mmCIF file of C-alpha atoms in Angstrom:
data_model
loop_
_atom_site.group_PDB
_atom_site.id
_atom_site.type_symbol
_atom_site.label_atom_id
_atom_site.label_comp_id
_atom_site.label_asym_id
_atom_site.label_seq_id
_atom_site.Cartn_x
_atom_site.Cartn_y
_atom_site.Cartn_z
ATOM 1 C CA UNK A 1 127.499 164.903 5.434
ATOM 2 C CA UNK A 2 127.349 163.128 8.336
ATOM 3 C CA UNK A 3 128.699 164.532 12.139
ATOM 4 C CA UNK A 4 132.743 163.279 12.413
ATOM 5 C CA UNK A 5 133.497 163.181 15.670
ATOM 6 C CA UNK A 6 137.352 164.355 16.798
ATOM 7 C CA UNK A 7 139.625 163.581 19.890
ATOM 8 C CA UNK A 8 143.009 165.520 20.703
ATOM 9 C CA UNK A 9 145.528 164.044 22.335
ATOM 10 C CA UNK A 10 148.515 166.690 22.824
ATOM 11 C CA UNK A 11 151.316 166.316 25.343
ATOM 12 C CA UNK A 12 155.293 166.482 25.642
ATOM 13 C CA UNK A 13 157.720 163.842 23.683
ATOM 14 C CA UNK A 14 157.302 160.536 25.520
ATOM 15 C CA UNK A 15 153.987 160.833 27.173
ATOM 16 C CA UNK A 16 152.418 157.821 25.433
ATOM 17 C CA UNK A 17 150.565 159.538 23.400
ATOM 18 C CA UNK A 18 150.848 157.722 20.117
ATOM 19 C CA UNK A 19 150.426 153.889 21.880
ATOM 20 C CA UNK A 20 147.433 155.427 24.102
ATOM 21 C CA UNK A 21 145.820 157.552 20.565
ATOM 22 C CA UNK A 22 146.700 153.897 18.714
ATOM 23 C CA UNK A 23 144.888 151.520 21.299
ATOM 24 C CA UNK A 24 141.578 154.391 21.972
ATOM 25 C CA UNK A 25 141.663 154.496 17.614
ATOM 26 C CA UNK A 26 141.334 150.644 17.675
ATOM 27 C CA UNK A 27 138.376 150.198 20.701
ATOM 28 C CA UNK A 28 136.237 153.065 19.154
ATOM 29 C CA UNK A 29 136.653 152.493 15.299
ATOM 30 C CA UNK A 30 138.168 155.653 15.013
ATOM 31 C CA UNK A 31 140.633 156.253 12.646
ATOM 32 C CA UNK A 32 144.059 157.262 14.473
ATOM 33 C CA UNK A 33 146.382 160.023 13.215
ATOM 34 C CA UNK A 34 149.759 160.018 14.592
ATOM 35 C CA UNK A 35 150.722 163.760 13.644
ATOM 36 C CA UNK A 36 154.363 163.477 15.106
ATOM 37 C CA UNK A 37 155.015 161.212 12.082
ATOM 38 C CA UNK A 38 154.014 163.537 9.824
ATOM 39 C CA UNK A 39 156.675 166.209 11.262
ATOM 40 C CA UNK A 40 159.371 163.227 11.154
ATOM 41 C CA UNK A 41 159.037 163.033 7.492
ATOM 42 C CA UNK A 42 159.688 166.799 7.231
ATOM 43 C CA UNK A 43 162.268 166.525 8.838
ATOM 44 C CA UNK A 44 163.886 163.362 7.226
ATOM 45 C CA UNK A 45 163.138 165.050 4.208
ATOM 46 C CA UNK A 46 165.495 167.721 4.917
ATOM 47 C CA UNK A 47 168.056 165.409 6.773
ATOM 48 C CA UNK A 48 168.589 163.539 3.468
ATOM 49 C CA UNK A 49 169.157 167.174 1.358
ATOM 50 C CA UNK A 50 171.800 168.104 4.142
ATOM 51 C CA UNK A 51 169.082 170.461 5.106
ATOM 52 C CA UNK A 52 169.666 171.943 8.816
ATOM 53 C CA UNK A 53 166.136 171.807 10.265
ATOM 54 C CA UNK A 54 167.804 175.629 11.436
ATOM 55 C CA UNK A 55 167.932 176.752 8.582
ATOM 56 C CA UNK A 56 165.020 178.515 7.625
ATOM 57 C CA UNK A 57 166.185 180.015 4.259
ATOM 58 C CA UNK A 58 166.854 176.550 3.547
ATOM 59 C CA UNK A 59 163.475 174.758 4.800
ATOM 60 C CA UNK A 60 162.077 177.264 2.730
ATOM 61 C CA UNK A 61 163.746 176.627 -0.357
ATOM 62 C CA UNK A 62 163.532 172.955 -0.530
ATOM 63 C CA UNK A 63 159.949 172.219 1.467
ATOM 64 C CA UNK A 64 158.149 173.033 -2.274
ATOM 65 C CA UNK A 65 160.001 169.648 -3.345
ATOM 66 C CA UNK A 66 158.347 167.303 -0.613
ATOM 67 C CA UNK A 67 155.150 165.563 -1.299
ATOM 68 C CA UNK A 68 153.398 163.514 1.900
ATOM 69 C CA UNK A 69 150.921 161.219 1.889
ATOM 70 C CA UNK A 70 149.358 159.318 4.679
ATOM 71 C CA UNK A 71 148.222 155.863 3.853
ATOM 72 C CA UNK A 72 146.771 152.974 6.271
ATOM 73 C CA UNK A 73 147.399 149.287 5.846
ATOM 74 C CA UNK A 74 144.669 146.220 6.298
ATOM 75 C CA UNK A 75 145.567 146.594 10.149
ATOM 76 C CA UNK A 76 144.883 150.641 10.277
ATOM 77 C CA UNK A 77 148.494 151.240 10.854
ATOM 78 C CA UNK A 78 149.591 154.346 9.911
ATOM 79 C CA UNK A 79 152.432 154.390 6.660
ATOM 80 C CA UNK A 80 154.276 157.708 5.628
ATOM 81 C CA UNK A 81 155.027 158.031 2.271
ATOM 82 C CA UNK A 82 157.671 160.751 1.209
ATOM 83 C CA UNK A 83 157.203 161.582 -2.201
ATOM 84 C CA UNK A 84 156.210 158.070 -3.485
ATOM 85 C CA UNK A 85 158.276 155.845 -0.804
ATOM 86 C CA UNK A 86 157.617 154.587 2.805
ATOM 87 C CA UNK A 87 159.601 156.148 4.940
ATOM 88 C CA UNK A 88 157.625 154.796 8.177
ATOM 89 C CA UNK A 89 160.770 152.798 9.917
ATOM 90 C CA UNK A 90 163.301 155.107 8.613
ATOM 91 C CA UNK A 91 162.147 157.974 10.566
ATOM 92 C CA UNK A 92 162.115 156.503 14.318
ATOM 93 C CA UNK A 93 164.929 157.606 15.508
ATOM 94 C CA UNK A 94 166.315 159.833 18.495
ATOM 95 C CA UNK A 95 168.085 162.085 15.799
ATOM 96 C CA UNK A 96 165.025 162.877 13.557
ATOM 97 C CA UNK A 97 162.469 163.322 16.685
ATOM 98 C CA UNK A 98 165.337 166.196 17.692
ATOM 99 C CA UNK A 99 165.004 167.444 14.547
ATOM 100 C CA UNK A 100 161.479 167.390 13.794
ATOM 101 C CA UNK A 101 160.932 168.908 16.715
ATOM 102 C CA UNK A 102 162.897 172.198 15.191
ATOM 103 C CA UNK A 103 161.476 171.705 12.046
ATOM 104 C CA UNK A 104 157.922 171.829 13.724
ATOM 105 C CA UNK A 105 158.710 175.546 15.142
ATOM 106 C CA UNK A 106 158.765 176.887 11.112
ATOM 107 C CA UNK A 107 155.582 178.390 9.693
ATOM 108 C CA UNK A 108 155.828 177.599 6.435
ATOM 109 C CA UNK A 109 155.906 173.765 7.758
ATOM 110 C CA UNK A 110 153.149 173.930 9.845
ATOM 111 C CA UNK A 111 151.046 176.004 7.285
ATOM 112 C CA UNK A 112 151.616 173.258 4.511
ATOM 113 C CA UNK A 113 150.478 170.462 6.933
ATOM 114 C CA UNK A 114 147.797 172.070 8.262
ATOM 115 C CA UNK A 115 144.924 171.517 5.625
ATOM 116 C CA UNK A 116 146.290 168.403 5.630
ATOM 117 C CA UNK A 117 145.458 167.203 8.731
ATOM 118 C CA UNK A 118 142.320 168.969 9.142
ATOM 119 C CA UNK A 119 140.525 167.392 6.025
ATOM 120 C CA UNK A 120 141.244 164.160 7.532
ATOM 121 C CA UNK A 121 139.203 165.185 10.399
ATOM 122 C CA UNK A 122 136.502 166.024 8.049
ATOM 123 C CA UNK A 123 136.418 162.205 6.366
ATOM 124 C CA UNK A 124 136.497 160.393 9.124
ATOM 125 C CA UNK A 125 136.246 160.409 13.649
ATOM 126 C CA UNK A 126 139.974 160.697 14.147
ATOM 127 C CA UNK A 127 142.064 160.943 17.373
ATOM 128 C CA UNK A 128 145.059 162.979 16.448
ATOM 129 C CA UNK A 129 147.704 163.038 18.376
ATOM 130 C CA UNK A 130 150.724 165.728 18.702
ATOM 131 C CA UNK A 131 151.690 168.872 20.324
ATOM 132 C CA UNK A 132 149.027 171.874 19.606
ATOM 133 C CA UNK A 133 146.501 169.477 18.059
ATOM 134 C CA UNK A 134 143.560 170.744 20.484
ATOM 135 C CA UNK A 135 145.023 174.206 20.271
ATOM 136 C CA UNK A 136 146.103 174.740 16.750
ATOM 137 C CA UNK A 137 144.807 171.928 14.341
ATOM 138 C CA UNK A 138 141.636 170.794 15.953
ATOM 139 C CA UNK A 139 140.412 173.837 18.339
ATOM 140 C CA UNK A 140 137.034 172.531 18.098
ATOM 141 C CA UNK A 141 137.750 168.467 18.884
ATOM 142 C CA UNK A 142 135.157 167.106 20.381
ATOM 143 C CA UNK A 143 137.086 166.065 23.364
ATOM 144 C CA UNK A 144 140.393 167.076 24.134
ATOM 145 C CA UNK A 145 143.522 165.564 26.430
ATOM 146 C CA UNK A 146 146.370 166.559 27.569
ATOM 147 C CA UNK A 147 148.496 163.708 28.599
ATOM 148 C CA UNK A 148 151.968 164.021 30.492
ATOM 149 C CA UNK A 149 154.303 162.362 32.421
ATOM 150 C CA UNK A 150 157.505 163.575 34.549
ATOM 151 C CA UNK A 151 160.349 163.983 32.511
ATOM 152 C CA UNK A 152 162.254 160.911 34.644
ATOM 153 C CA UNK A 153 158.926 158.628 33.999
ATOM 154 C CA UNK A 154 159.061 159.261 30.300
ATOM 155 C CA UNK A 155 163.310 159.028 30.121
ATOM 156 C CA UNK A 156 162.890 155.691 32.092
ATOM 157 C CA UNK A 157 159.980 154.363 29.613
ATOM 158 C CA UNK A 158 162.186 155.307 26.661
ATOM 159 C CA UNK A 159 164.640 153.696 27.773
ATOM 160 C CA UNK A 160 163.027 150.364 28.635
ATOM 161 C CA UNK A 161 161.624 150.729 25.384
ATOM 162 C CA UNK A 162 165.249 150.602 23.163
ATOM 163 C CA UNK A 163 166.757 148.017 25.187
ATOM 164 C CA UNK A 164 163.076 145.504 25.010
ATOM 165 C CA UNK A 165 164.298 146.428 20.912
ATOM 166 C CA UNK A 166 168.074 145.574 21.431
ATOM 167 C CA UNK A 167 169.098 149.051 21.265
ATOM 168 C CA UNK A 168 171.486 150.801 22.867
ATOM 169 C CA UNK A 169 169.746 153.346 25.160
ATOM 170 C CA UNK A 170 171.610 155.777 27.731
ATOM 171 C CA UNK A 171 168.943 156.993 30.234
ATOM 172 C CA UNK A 172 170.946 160.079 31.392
ATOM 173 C CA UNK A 173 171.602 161.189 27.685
ATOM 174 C CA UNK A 174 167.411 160.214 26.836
ATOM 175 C CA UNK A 175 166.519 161.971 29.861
ATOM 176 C CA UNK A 176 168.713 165.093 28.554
ATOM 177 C CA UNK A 177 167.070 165.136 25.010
ATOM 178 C CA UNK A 178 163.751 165.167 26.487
ATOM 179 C CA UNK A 179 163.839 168.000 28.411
ATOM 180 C CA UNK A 180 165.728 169.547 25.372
ATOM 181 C CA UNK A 181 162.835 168.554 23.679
ATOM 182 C CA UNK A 182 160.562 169.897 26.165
ATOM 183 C CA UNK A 183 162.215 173.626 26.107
ATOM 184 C CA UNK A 184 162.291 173.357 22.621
ATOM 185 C CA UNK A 185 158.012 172.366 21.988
ATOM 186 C CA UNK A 186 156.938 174.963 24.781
ATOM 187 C CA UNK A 187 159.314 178.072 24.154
ATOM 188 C CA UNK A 188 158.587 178.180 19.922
ATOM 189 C CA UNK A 189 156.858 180.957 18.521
ATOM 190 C CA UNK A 190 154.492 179.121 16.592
ATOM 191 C CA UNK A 191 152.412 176.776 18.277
ATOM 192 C CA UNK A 192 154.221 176.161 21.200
ATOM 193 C CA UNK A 193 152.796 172.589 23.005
ATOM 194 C CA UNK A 194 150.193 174.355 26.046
ATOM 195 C CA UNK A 195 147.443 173.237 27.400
ATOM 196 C CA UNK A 196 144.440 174.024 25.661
ATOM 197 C CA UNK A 197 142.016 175.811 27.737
ATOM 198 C CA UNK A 198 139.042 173.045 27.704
ATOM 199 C CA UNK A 199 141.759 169.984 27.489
ATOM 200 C CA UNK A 200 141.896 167.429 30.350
ATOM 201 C CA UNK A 201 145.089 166.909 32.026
ATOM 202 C CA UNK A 202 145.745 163.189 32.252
ATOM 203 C CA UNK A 203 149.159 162.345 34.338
ATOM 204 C CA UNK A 204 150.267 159.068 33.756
ATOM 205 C CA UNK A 205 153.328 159.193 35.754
ATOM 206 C CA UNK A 206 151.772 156.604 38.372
ATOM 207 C CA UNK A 207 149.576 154.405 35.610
ATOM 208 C CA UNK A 208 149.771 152.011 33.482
ATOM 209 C CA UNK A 209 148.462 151.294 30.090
ATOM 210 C CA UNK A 210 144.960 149.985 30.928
ATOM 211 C CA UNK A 211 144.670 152.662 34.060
ATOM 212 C CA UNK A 212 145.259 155.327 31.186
ATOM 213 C CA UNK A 213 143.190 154.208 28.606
ATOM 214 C CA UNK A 214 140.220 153.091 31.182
ATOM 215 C CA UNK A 215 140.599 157.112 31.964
ATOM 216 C CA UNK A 216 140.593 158.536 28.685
ATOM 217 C CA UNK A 217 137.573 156.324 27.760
ATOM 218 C CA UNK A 218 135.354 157.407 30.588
ATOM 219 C CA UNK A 219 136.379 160.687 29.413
ATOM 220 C CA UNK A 220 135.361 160.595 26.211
ATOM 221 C CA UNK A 221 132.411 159.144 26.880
ATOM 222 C CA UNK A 222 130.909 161.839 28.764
ATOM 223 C CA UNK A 223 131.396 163.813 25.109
ATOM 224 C CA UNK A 224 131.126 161.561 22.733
ATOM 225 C CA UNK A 225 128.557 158.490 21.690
ATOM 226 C CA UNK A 226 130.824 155.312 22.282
#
């Protein structure tokens, strides 16, 4: 079989991650796996059988019932499928990224996913993007990155973001659930979002898209054939 190459993106909610792994997946011909999405579904999943994503007894009982399947379309984009349907619009919202971010803190989630995301890494050079991807899923990625951004940076970007949509979008109340989120990802028991002791911290804070990717590429080329 021939040598598949891996890059880990990992970094807190709102860091870019999934527009920077999306664009680097696109340049390099790599295929891009947007692991947050995966969680989502879990967690929309549950939200639809009244599930509380606290609930562990619960998460438990019904996770047995969930099938997920990652498929790609002509343009590579990534489309969840929850047992048999897409569910890829249906789980962007504020609510569900709160709750897949408890969801994410259960074993018995992360164990099911797990294999899952590591055989695609087998098939094919993937960046993978997420929160212990470099520490947990991939520990041996080729190259790994941790990218961040203040918690103000990443409110205001949010922000911006729902309102260029037509979206309502309180930046005090987005800034709150991100460092929620934040507290929530780093204090977990299992596989709380760190960085990984060979990742390279990339703060885009002060960058733009093109400064970041520019980055990451030289990066990765130092490591990687490109």
């Amino acid at each position: 079989m021939a040598k598949t190459y891996s890059i880990a993106i990992d970094g807190p909610a709102g860091a870019g991650k999934s527009t920077v792994a999306r664009r680097l997946a696109k340049e390099l011909g790599y295929q891009y796996v947007d692991t947050g999405a995966i969680y989502r579904t879990v967690a929309y999943f549950l939200d639809l059988w009244g599930v509380s994503p606290k609930d562990i007894d619960g998460v438990t009982r019904y996770i047995d019932e969930l099938t997920i399947q990652i498929e790609y379309d002509e343009e590579g984009t990534q489309h969840m499928m929850m047992n048999g349907m897409d569910v890829t619009a249906d789980i962007r919202t504020q609510d569900i990224s709160q709750k897949a971010s408890l969801v994410s803190a259960h074993a018995v989630v992360r164990d099911m996913l797990l294999d899952m995301q590591r055989d695609v890494a087998k098939k094919y050079n993937v960046i993978m993007d997420g929160r212990d991807i470099g520490t947990v899923v991939l520990p041996r990625a080729d190259v790994k990155i941790f990218l961040t951004a203040s918690a103000e940076v990443r409110a205001r970007r949010r922000t911006a973001e729902l309102l260029a949509k037509g979206q309502k979008a309180d930046y005090s109340q987005i800034l709150k659930e991100i460092q929620q989120r934040d507290y929530q990802d780093t204090h977990r028991e299992v596989a709380p979002l760190k960085l990984a002791r060979d990742s390279v911290k990339v703060d885009t804070s002060d960058m733009d898209i093109e400064q970041v990717i520019g980055q990451i590429k030289t990066i990765v080329g130092k490591k990687i054939p490109v």
